[in-house]
Structure formats: C-alpha cells, structure tokens
Short mmCIF file of C-alpha atoms and ligand atoms in Angstrom, two decimals:
data_model
loop_
_atom_site.label_atom_id
_atom_site.label_comp_id
_atom_site.label_asym_id
_atom_site.label_seq_id
_atom_site.Cartn_x
_atom_site.Cartn_y
_atom_site.Cartn_z
CA MET A 1 0.00 -0.01 -0.02
CA LEU A 2 1.28 3.32 -0.98
CA ASP A 3 1.24 6.40 1.21
CA THR A 4 0.40 8.82 -1.68
CA LEU A 5 -0.40 8.42 -5.40
CA ILE A 6 -0.46 11.43 -7.67
CA THR A 7 -2.69 10.52 -10.64
CA ASN A 8 -3.40 12.07 -13.99
CA ALA A 9 0.20 13.84 -14.18
CA SER A 10 2.67 14.55 -16.72
CA ILE A 11 6.03 13.65 -14.89
CA VAL A 12 9.06 15.65 -15.96
CA LEU A 13 12.26 13.71 -15.51
CA PRO A 14 15.45 15.63 -16.10
CA THR A 15 17.36 13.08 -17.95
CA ILE A 16 14.45 11.38 -19.80
CA GLY A 17 11.85 13.80 -20.53
CA ILE A 18 8.05 13.99 -19.83
CA VAL A 19 6.24 10.66 -19.03
CA ARG A 20 2.47 10.20 -18.64
CA LYS A 21 2.44 7.97 -15.51
CA ASP A 22 0.98 7.99 -11.87
CA LEU A 23 3.61 8.60 -9.29
CA GLY A 24 3.36 6.56 -6.04
CA ILE A 25 5.19 7.67 -2.83
CA LYS A 26 6.13 5.43 0.06
CA ASP A 27 7.93 6.61 3.19
CA GLY A 28 8.90 9.76 1.60
CA LYS A 29 10.38 8.42 -1.66
CA VAL A 30 9.23 7.90 -5.11
CA ALA A 31 8.18 4.11 -5.02
CA ILE A 32 6.65 3.57 -8.45
CA LEU A 33 6.02 5.27 -11.75
CA THR A 34 3.17 3.24 -13.28
CA ASN A 35 0.14 3.18 -15.55
CA ASP A 36 -1.37 0.06 -13.56
CA LYS A 37 -3.96 0.43 -11.00
CA VAL A 38 -2.37 0.67 -7.57
CA SER A 39 -3.84 1.66 -4.23
CA ALA A 40 -2.73 4.36 -1.86
CA ASN A 41 -4.04 5.93 1.40
CA LYS A 42 -4.10 9.25 -0.29
CA VAL A 43 -4.69 10.17 -3.92
CA ILE A 44 -3.79 13.63 -5.50
CA ASP A 45 -5.26 14.36 -8.80
CA ALA A 46 -2.76 16.36 -10.83
CA LYS A 47 -5.62 17.08 -13.47
CA GLY A 48 -3.16 16.75 -16.19
CA ARG A 49 -0.62 19.22 -15.06
CA TYR A 50 2.98 18.76 -14.94
CA VAL A 51 4.89 17.42 -11.88
CA ILE A 52 8.49 18.51 -11.65
CA PRO A 53 11.39 17.96 -9.25
CA GLY A 54 11.29 20.41 -6.36
CA VAL A 55 13.44 23.54 -6.98
CA ILE A 56 17.00 23.46 -5.40
CA ASP A 57 18.17 26.97 -4.63
CA PRO A 58 21.98 26.92 -4.30
CA HIS A 59 22.42 30.31 -3.16
CA VAL A 60 20.60 31.91 -0.22
CA HIS A 61 21.24 34.54 2.31
CA TYR A 62 19.20 34.49 5.39
CA GLY A 63 19.99 34.74 9.07
CA VAL A 64 21.74 38.12 8.59
CA PHE A 65 18.90 40.57 9.51
CA GLU A 66 16.97 38.16 11.63
CA PRO A 67 18.56 35.26 13.68
CA ILE A 68 18.32 31.90 12.15
CA GLU A 69 15.69 30.47 14.24
CA ARG A 70 13.27 33.06 12.77
CA ALA A 71 14.95 33.38 9.38
CA ALA A 72 14.86 29.78 8.68
CA ALA A 73 11.01 29.70 9.27
CA HIS A 74 10.37 32.80 7.26
CA GLU A 75 12.54 32.14 4.21
CA SER A 76 11.67 28.44 3.78
CA ARG A 77 8.05 29.56 3.91
CA SER A 78 8.81 31.78 1.16
CA ALA A 79 10.69 29.00 -0.64
CA ALA A 80 7.77 26.70 -0.42
CA ILE A 81 5.28 29.22 -1.87
CA GLY A 82 7.58 29.29 -5.01
CA GLY A 83 8.14 25.51 -5.23
CA VAL A 84 11.57 25.46 -3.64
CA THR A 85 12.06 22.07 -1.70
CA CYS A 86 15.83 22.48 -0.77
CA MET A 87 17.59 25.76 -0.03
CA MET A 88 21.40 26.14 0.42
CA ARG A 89 22.50 28.72 3.05
CA MET A 90 25.64 30.88 2.32
CA LEU A 91 26.76 30.80 6.11
CA ARG A 92 28.80 33.89 6.95
CA LEU A 93 30.41 33.57 10.41
CA TYR A 94 32.66 36.16 11.74
CA SER A 95 33.93 33.86 14.35
CA SER A 96 35.36 30.45 14.56
CA TYR A 97 33.54 27.56 12.71
CA LYS A 98 34.77 25.26 15.26
CA LYS A 99 33.26 27.35 18.19
CA ASP A 100 29.97 28.51 16.47
CA LEU A 101 28.99 26.25 13.62
CA LEU A 102 27.05 23.82 15.79
CA LYS A 103 25.00 26.57 17.34
CA HIS A 104 23.61 27.20 13.82
CA LEU A 105 23.33 23.58 12.91
CA THR A 106 21.24 22.65 16.05
CA VAL A 107 18.74 25.23 15.21
CA ASN A 108 16.16 24.03 12.75
CA THR A 109 12.83 25.86 11.92
CA HIS A 110 12.94 25.15 8.29
CA LEU A 111 9.75 23.78 6.45
CA ILE A 112 11.98 22.36 3.69
CA ASP A 113 15.19 20.69 3.29
CA TYR A 114 18.39 22.70 3.60
CA VAL A 115 22.16 22.53 2.87
CA TYR A 116 24.86 24.64 4.32
CA HIS A 117 27.83 26.40 2.33
CA ALA A 118 30.44 28.04 4.64
CA SER A 119 32.13 31.40 3.70
CA ILE A 120 35.77 31.77 4.26
CA LEU A 121 36.01 35.42 5.57
CA LEU A 122 38.85 35.21 7.98
CA ARG A 123 42.33 33.54 7.60
CA THR A 124 41.68 31.28 10.36
CA HIS A 125 38.58 29.65 8.52
CA ILE A 126 40.97 28.09 6.05
CA GLU A 127 42.19 25.73 8.99
CA GLU A 128 38.48 24.92 9.73
CA ILE A 129 37.61 23.52 6.31
CA GLY A 130 38.19 20.00 7.36
CA TYR A 131 35.84 20.57 10.53
CA CYS A 132 33.18 22.02 8.32
CA LYS A 133 33.45 19.04 6.11
CA GLU A 134 33.04 16.57 8.83
CA HIS A 135 29.80 18.39 9.44
CA GLY A 136 28.24 17.95 6.02
CA ILE A 137 29.63 21.10 4.34
CA ARG A 138 31.01 20.58 1.06
CA ALA A 139 31.18 23.93 -0.53
CA PHE A 140 33.12 27.05 0.42
CA LYS A 141 32.43 30.63 -0.67
CA LEU A 142 35.06 33.25 -1.06
CA TYR A 143 34.18 36.99 -1.76
CA MET A 144 36.99 37.87 -4.01
CA ASN A 145 35.35 41.36 -4.25
CA LEU A 146 35.91 42.51 -0.48
CA LYS A 147 38.91 44.82 0.24
CA ASP A 148 39.68 48.03 1.85
CA GLU A 149 36.61 50.38 1.63
CA ILE A 150 34.43 47.93 -0.07
CA GLY A 151 35.24 45.17 2.51
CA ARG A 152 32.43 45.80 4.96
CA ILE A 153 29.62 43.28 5.13
CA TYR A 154 26.94 42.16 7.35
CA MET A 155 27.53 38.79 8.82
CA ASP A 156 25.06 36.25 9.99
CA MET A 157 23.49 36.92 13.53
CA GLU A 158 24.17 34.61 16.45
CA PRO A 159 21.25 32.32 16.91
CA TYR A 160 18.60 33.89 19.42
CA ASN A 161 20.24 37.32 19.39
CA ASN A 162 18.84 40.08 17.24
CA LYS A 163 22.18 42.24 17.01
CA LEU A 164 23.41 43.10 13.49
CA ILE A 165 26.96 42.04 13.02
CA GLU A 166 29.16 44.02 10.56
CA GLY A 167 32.46 42.77 9.81
CA TYR A 168 35.27 43.78 7.63
CA VAL A 169 36.84 41.38 5.19
CA ASN A 170 40.10 41.59 3.01
CA THR A 171 39.99 38.40 0.91
CA TYR A 172 43.17 39.46 -1.03
CA GLU A 173 45.21 38.77 2.04
CA PHE A 174 44.45 35.14 2.11
CA MET A 175 42.69 34.27 -1.23
CA ASN A 176 45.35 32.06 -2.65
CA ASP A 177 45.76 30.21 0.55
CA ALA A 178 42.21 29.82 0.91
CA ILE A 179 42.02 28.25 -2.36
CA GLU A 180 44.81 25.88 -1.75
CA GLY A 181 43.02 24.77 1.37
CA ILE A 182 39.74 23.99 -0.50
CA ILE A 183 41.87 21.93 -3.04
CA LYS A 184 43.47 20.12 -0.32
CA ASN A 185 40.19 19.16 1.24
CA ASN A 186 38.73 18.09 -1.97
CA ALA A 187 35.92 20.61 -1.57
CA ILE A 188 34.09 23.09 -3.92
CA ALA A 189 35.07 26.64 -4.41
CA ILE A 190 32.23 29.04 -4.70
CA ILE A 191 33.84 32.35 -5.72
CA HIS A 192 32.28 35.80 -6.02
CA ALA A 193 34.32 36.89 -9.08
CA GLU A 194 34.75 40.65 -9.08
CA ASP A 195 37.95 42.52 -8.91
CA PRO A 196 37.96 44.74 -5.86
CA ASP A 197 40.53 47.35 -7.31
CA MET A 198 38.45 47.87 -10.38
CA CYS A 199 35.39 48.25 -8.32
CA ILE A 200 36.99 50.77 -5.88
CA GLU A 201 38.10 52.84 -8.89
CA GLY A 202 34.76 52.53 -10.56
CA ILE A 203 32.69 53.75 -7.59
CA LYS A 204 35.29 56.55 -7.08
CA ARG A 205 34.82 57.68 -10.64
CA MET A 206 30.98 57.46 -10.53
CA ARG A 207 30.83 59.36 -7.20
CA GLU A 208 33.13 62.16 -8.61
CA MET A 209 30.45 62.41 -11.34
CA LYS A 210 27.96 62.95 -8.74
CA ARG A 211 25.84 60.19 -10.18
CA ASN A 212 23.05 58.51 -8.03
CA ASP A 213 21.12 56.34 -10.28
CA LEU A 214 21.02 52.49 -10.17
CA ALA A 215 23.01 52.37 -13.51
CA ALA A 216 25.96 53.98 -11.94
CA TRP A 217 26.39 51.13 -9.62
CA SER A 218 26.35 49.02 -12.82
CA ASP A 219 28.75 51.40 -14.43
CA ALA A 220 31.10 51.27 -11.38
CA ARG A 221 31.42 47.54 -11.80
CA ALA A 222 31.39 46.77 -15.52
CA GLY A 223 31.38 43.29 -16.83
CA ILE A 224 34.92 43.49 -17.83
CA ASN A 225 36.01 43.13 -14.15
CA GLU A 226 33.85 39.95 -13.70
CA LYS A 227 35.84 38.62 -16.87
CA LYS A 228 39.19 39.39 -15.36
CA SER A 229 38.65 37.77 -12.25
CA ILE A 230 37.34 34.64 -13.84
CA SER A 231 40.19 34.44 -16.08
CA PHE A 232 42.57 34.73 -12.90
CA LEU A 233 40.60 32.11 -11.10
CA THR A 234 40.48 29.55 -13.76
CA ASN A 235 44.20 29.87 -14.40
CA PHE A 236 45.28 29.66 -10.86
CA ILE A 237 42.87 26.76 -10.03
CA ASN A 238 43.70 24.97 -13.16
CA ASN A 239 40.94 22.37 -12.55
CA ARG A 240 42.45 21.29 -9.23
CA CYS A 241 39.11 21.61 -7.70
CA GLN A 242 35.48 22.23 -8.82
CA LEU A 243 34.84 25.91 -9.21
CA TYR A 244 31.24 27.20 -8.90
CA LEU A 245 30.84 30.82 -10.19
CA PRO A 246 27.73 32.30 -8.64
CA HIS A 247 25.49 35.00 -9.80
CA ILE A 248 27.09 35.62 -13.38
CA GLY A 249 25.26 38.44 -14.96
CA SER A 250 27.56 40.01 -17.34
CA LYS A 251 28.32 38.82 -21.07
CA GLU A 252 31.94 39.39 -20.69
CA GLY A 253 31.97 37.26 -17.55
CA LEU A 254 29.80 34.75 -18.99
CA GLU A 255 31.84 34.21 -22.16
CA GLU A 256 34.97 33.84 -20.13
CA ALA A 257 33.27 31.15 -17.87
CA ILE A 258 31.78 29.30 -20.86
CA SER A 259 35.41 29.03 -22.41
CA ALA A 260 36.93 27.88 -19.06
CA LYS A 261 34.16 25.13 -18.90
CA ARG A 262 35.88 23.39 -21.76
CA LEU A 263 38.98 22.60 -19.90
CA SER A 264 37.88 22.26 -16.32
CA ARG A 265 35.12 21.92 -13.85
CA VAL A 266 33.61 25.09 -13.84
CA TYR A 267 29.96 25.70 -13.11
CA ILE A 268 27.85 28.67 -14.02
CA GLU A 269 25.06 30.02 -12.03
CA THR A 270 22.93 32.92 -12.92
CA CYS A 271 20.10 34.50 -10.94
CA PRO A 272 16.48 35.37 -12.31
CA HIS A 273 17.01 39.14 -11.61
CA TYR A 274 19.75 39.08 -14.43
CA LEU A 275 17.19 37.50 -16.80
CA THR A 276 14.39 39.93 -16.07
CA HIS A 277 15.86 43.34 -14.86
CA THR A 278 18.41 45.84 -16.10
CA MET A 279 20.14 48.68 -14.71
CA GLU A 280 17.39 51.12 -15.77
CA PHE A 281 15.40 49.93 -12.65
CA ASP A 282 15.17 51.76 -9.50
CA LEU A 283 17.17 51.46 -6.14
CA ARG A 284 15.31 48.34 -5.17
CA GLY A 285 17.46 46.57 -7.78
CA LYS A 286 20.91 47.24 -6.19
CA VAL A 287 22.71 43.90 -6.01
CA THR A 288 26.31 42.86 -6.23
CA PRO A 289 27.28 42.01 -8.90
CA PRO A 290 25.06 44.67 -10.53
CA LEU A 291 22.15 44.49 -12.95
CA ARG A 292 23.26 44.82 -16.37
CA SER A 293 21.90 45.75 -19.89
CA LYS A 294 19.37 44.16 -22.33
CA ASP A 295 22.50 42.85 -24.39
CA ASP A 296 23.95 40.92 -21.21
CA GLN A 297 20.38 39.60 -20.71
CA ALA A 298 20.15 38.23 -24.32
CA ALA A 299 23.32 36.62 -23.72
CA LEU A 300 22.17 34.67 -20.55
CA TRP A 301 19.10 33.62 -22.12
CA ASN A 302 21.08 32.40 -25.15
CA ALA A 303 23.54 30.41 -22.88
CA ILE A 304 20.60 28.94 -21.07
CA ARG A 305 19.26 27.69 -24.45
CA ASN A 306 22.55 26.25 -25.17
CA GLY A 307 22.86 24.38 -21.84
CA MET A 308 25.91 26.45 -20.77
CA ILE A 309 24.34 27.67 -17.57
CA ASP A 310 24.26 24.91 -14.94
CA CYS A 311 22.16 26.44 -12.16
CA ILE A 312 19.70 29.18 -11.08
CA GLY A 313 20.33 30.72 -7.67
CA SER A 314 18.06 33.36 -6.18
CA ASP A 315 20.98 35.21 -4.26
CA HIS A 316 18.08 35.81 -1.85
CA VAL A 317 18.73 38.36 0.77
CA ALA A 318 15.96 38.72 3.22
CA ASN A 319 16.23 42.30 4.16
CA ARG A 320 13.57 45.08 4.50
CA LEU A 321 13.19 48.09 2.26
CA LYS A 322 13.66 50.70 4.89
CA ASP A 323 16.94 49.07 5.73
CA LYS A 324 17.84 48.72 2.24
CA ILE A 325 17.28 52.16 1.03
CA ALA A 326 17.94 54.27 4.14
CA ASP A 327 19.00 57.62 2.67
CA ASN A 328 18.04 57.27 -1.12
CA THR A 329 21.43 57.12 -2.43
CA VAL A 330 22.65 54.24 -4.51
CA TRP A 331 26.04 54.23 -2.71
CA ASN A 332 24.63 53.56 0.76
CA ALA A 333 21.77 51.40 -0.17
CA LEU A 334 22.24 47.76 0.78
CA ALA A 335 23.06 45.04 -1.88
CA GLY A 336 20.62 42.31 -2.44
CA PHE A 337 16.84 41.65 -2.29
CA PRO A 338 14.56 38.76 -1.86
CA GLY A 339 14.14 36.37 -4.60
CA ILE A 340 13.73 32.58 -3.57
CA ALA A 341 9.98 32.58 -4.18
CA THR A 342 10.02 33.95 -7.71
CA ILE A 343 12.64 31.59 -9.27
CA LEU A 344 10.18 29.21 -10.57
CA PRO A 345 7.40 31.62 -11.57
CA VAL A 346 10.09 33.62 -13.37
CA MET A 347 11.40 30.78 -15.15
CA LEU A 348 8.11 29.50 -16.06
CA SER A 349 6.72 32.80 -17.21
CA GLU A 350 9.82 34.19 -19.11
CA GLY A 351 11.48 30.86 -19.81
CA VAL A 352 8.89 28.07 -20.69
CA ASN A 353 6.01 30.18 -21.56
CA LYS A 354 7.92 32.20 -23.78
CA GLY A 355 9.61 29.23 -25.55
CA ARG A 356 13.08 29.96 -24.51
CA ILE A 357 13.46 26.73 -22.52
CA ASP A 358 11.71 23.38 -22.44
CA LEU A 359 10.48 21.78 -19.29
CA LYS A 360 13.06 18.98 -19.28
CA ASP A 361 15.95 21.43 -19.44
CA LEU A 362 14.26 23.68 -16.93
CA THR A 363 14.30 20.80 -14.54
CA ARG A 364 18.16 20.30 -15.01
CA LEU A 365 18.72 24.07 -14.47
CA ILE A 366 16.72 24.57 -11.43
CA SER A 367 16.98 21.14 -9.60
CA TYR A 368 19.01 18.26 -11.12
CA ASN A 369 22.29 20.10 -11.81
CA ALA A 370 22.53 21.58 -8.26
CA SER A 371 21.95 18.20 -6.72
CA ARG A 372 24.80 16.64 -9.03
CA ILE A 373 27.27 19.47 -8.31
CA PHE A 374 26.85 19.49 -4.54
CA SER A 375 26.42 15.82 -4.38
CA LEU A 376 23.00 15.58 -2.68
CA LYS A 377 21.73 12.24 -2.41
CA CYS A 378 18.29 11.35 -3.68
CA LYS A 379 17.54 15.02 -4.71
CA GLY A 380 16.90 16.79 -8.14
CA ASN A 381 14.98 13.87 -9.70
CA LEU A 382 11.77 11.92 -9.64
CA GLU A 383 12.78 8.46 -10.67
CA ILE A 384 12.29 5.59 -8.28
CA GLY A 385 14.33 5.83 -4.99
CA TYR A 386 14.59 9.50 -4.98
CA ASP A 387 13.01 11.77 -2.29
CA ALA A 388 9.44 12.78 -3.13
CA ASP A 389 10.34 16.44 -3.31
CA LEU A 390 8.13 17.77 -6.13
CA VAL A 391 5.96 20.43 -7.36
CA ILE A 392 2.84 20.42 -9.37
CA ILE A 393 2.76 23.43 -11.64
CA ASP A 394 0.04 25.29 -13.66
CA LEU A 395 1.55 26.83 -16.59
CA GLU A 396 -1.74 28.91 -17.35
CA LYS A 397 -2.00 30.31 -13.84
CA GLU A 398 -1.47 34.05 -13.85
CA VAL A 399 -0.82 36.00 -10.66
CA LYS A 400 0.18 39.73 -10.11
CA VAL A 401 3.04 39.47 -7.72
CA THR A 402 2.94 41.35 -4.16
CA PRO A 403 5.26 40.99 -1.23
CA GLU A 404 2.48 39.60 0.77
CA ILE A 405 2.00 36.55 -1.23
CA LEU A 406 5.65 35.73 -1.18
CA ASN A 407 5.62 35.15 2.70
CA SER A 408 9.22 36.34 3.25
CA TYR A 409 10.56 38.64 6.10
CA SER A 410 11.08 41.02 3.21
CA ASP A 411 8.42 43.54 2.72
CA TYR A 412 9.24 44.27 -1.03
CA THR A 413 10.05 42.42 -4.22
CA ILE A 414 11.56 43.60 -7.49
CA TYR A 415 8.59 41.80 -9.21
CA ASP A 416 5.98 43.88 -7.31
CA GLY A 417 3.06 44.54 -9.65
CA ILE A 418 4.36 42.37 -12.53
CA THR A 419 2.01 39.57 -13.52
CA LEU A 420 3.82 36.10 -13.94
CA LYS A 421 2.27 33.23 -15.81
CA GLY A 422 3.11 29.69 -14.61
CA TRP A 423 3.02 28.98 -10.69
CA PRO A 424 3.50 26.25 -8.38
CA ILE A 425 0.20 25.06 -6.91
CA LEU A 426 1.54 22.24 -4.65
CA THR A 427 4.92 21.85 -2.99
CA MET A 428 5.78 18.60 -1.50
CA VAL A 429 8.85 17.62 0.50
CA ARG A 430 9.50 13.98 1.18
CA GLY A 431 6.09 13.10 0.56
CA GLU A 432 4.44 15.81 2.79
CA ILE A 433 2.61 18.62 1.41
CA ILE A 434 4.18 21.96 2.38
CA MET A 435 2.32 24.50 0.19
CA GLU A 436 -1.07 24.03 -1.53
CA ASP A 437 -2.67 26.84 -3.63
CA GLY A 438 -0.54 29.45 -2.21
CA ALA A 439 -1.15 28.67 1.45
CA ILE A 440 1.61 27.18 3.73
CA VAL A 441 0.50 23.86 5.33
CA GLY A 442 3.95 22.47 6.21
CA LYS A 443 5.34 22.75 9.89
CA GLU A 444 8.33 24.46 11.13
CA GLY A 445 11.13 22.11 11.90
CA TYR A 446 10.14 19.46 9.38
CA GLY A 447 12.99 20.40 7.09
CA ARG A 448 16.08 18.27 7.31
CA TYR A 449 19.64 19.12 6.98
CA VAL A 450 21.18 17.59 3.92
CA SER A 451 24.85 16.82 3.91
ZN1 ZN B 1 25.28 35.63 -2.59
#
C-alpha cells in the first residue's frame, strides 16, 4: 500500500523527459511510476498538469537581518510558496566555525530541506575547512570582491540574538591560501568573481561624477571586471578543484566562464534578476554584482538555451526596504533583495511560456544540476528511489506579484506589480505537502539538514 499516489500527471524527468504515469510515494520516496491501478492511502489528482522535481536553490542569504531560528522559518516558507524544496544557506560567520557552527546547525525551524555552504571570511577559517566538511559542508564561498573601503559586510547573526554583526573582510590577504585549502580538502570553491581594485576605482569615478542612479552602480562594476577575475581564477585553480561561479550576469563574464568550462570543472550560476531586470530599474534593484543591460540579458538567455548555464540561484537576501534604501543614495543602499519565491514563476513565465527553454531542460537548470554538483543524495529527480520532493505546476495560472503573497521577512520584491504566468500550486517535501494553492500547510522543523 502506497502512502500517496499522484494521478493524471505529466511527470518531468530531468534526464528522460516527460512521461505520462502515476507517481506513487512510500516513506517519503518515489516508489513507483506506473500506468497500472495501484492503491494508496491518499490520492492527489494532478488534473493533467506537470509534476517537476522540487526547485533546489543553491544560493540563499538568510540569518543576517533576523537570527536563524526566525529566518529559517520565514524564508523556507517563502521558498515553499515558490516550489523550492531544498535551499542552500551561504553561512557567514565572523567567528570560529569550530566554536560556533554547531550553534547554527542545531537550530532547525525550516519547513523544507536545507544545505549549508560556509564562507571563508577570515584567514583562520582556512584551517577549519576539514571541520566543516566533517559536519556535512562540501562547498566554501570566497568573496573575492571584498577589500579596503568595500570590505564591510553584514555577517550572520548569532542564533537567538537580534544584533546586527558588521564585519570587515580583506579576501586578498588570504585568497590564494584559501583556494589551496579548498583543493587540499577536496571541496568545492564558490567564488564571487569581481576585482576589488577595479570596483573601488569605478565607484570613485561615479561618485566624482555625482551620479546617484542604479545604472551608476552597474557602470562602477563593469562586466570586464567579472571577466578578469574569472580568468585569474580558472588559471590559478587549473582544474584542481570544482569551481562554482555564482551570480554571473555580464556577457563578458559569461563568455569567459563558458570558455573555461571546456578545460575544467567550472559551473555557472545566474540569477533570475539578471534575466528579467536591467540597470534602468530603481534603487530596489541594487545587487552585487549589479544588474546589467538588455544585451547581457540576451546573452544569458542564449547560454541557457545552449545548456551552458548549470544553475539558477536566487541570491536571496531577506532584508526590508527601509533598511535597504535608508537615505535614497545608491552608494549607501544595501545590496541584495529577496528572490527565492520567484525563481520558478519567473522561469516558467519568462522561460517556458516564452519558448526559451523546455520543461525537461528547466528541471536540470533549477534542480537536477545543483543536486549533482553539490552531491546531494536522492534529490533533484523523480525516478524511483529519489526523495518525493516535487512541485505540481500550472502553466496557465497568472498571478500579479505582491510582497504579501511571497511570505518572506522582506516587505518588497523587484517583481511587485508584475504578472507572472506559470506557478507552483503544490509543493511537497519527502512526501509531505508543504504548500497548497499558495497557502503554507507545512510545519516548522520538518525540514532536514542535507549533507
Ligand atoms: Zn550571494
């Protein structure tokens, strides 16, 4: 006897394609794909709709403006609204991992499954890579862009403590050693590829011109600086470890990364905002690396079509608008905005429904590839034996986005007022329904830590 049977479904399998079968679930796993009559305790009629593997978001910042016990609940809720079943936290500790990692790992209020990546922000973190690996962390993030006057960032708060933690990072002092440490530990390097000296120079130039528009932020950090950094990294690493390049948004950076892929294990992530927004937008769109032009956007869609982009990460930052744009200057505005809930609706609306990508390739881009790259067992697919992490989507459903429906701590979204066509109508994690028709039905703490 199955626990749940999803009938009348078109199931999208990332390596096979679309199959018209019923999907049976037992003990949280896909147990059977069949056209035979089978019995189950619960039957869900998909009414002919598509069922896809749950979205895996490899790039999420939460726990910075709210402590993790609250942030995990809020942002995993928002994730479930958007069909995300597994989220990867970019942990930023400004202290020792040996001292404080377990404080974070033992708090769990997630509704969906989650993975941790650890940032290397201090030289001492290099010695702790092995320790983090023992606790299930496989990938390490380096912020190549941080140095001198652009080296201040907010860290993750301590659990159960509301105090913002600002820290100063100078990655250049230890970057090469950190990369060697990652290689030695057979880990994955996630590197924010921007050249700090070029950024400092660009910002200085734009400020001297008295510019205060969003495009000034983009002009200060031109795509050429992404390209230069990627070129340095791929040469330096020389395929000695896997290199994951997050949030690639510029045509120049993209081309450099694509050519590096031919020779080494380089993975490219882009974000939904680079596919939908340009630097003509308002200050809500401040993000690092910055929004680009229509031209860059076309290059990204083209790379998606050619299968050159591996993952879509939201780079979600759960902040509030009044904190983000405190004094109406682009220079003091915080970088980053929420995006975890809108990955799938954006990709369905702008990708699938506009003929830029088919559903099979989409499932690779938003789920399967991330599970392969980060070695998640039993995730990212719906073949027999995989976790029943899945989403039923309605390609015809149109919803005008508001911050309220997204259920995040954030009170704004760059998609506010925009109608997206194509939405998840049911999100399931390991056989349990977490979201149905835009309402959260999952429980805090149900999510599981995934090594
Ligand atoms: Zn990020």
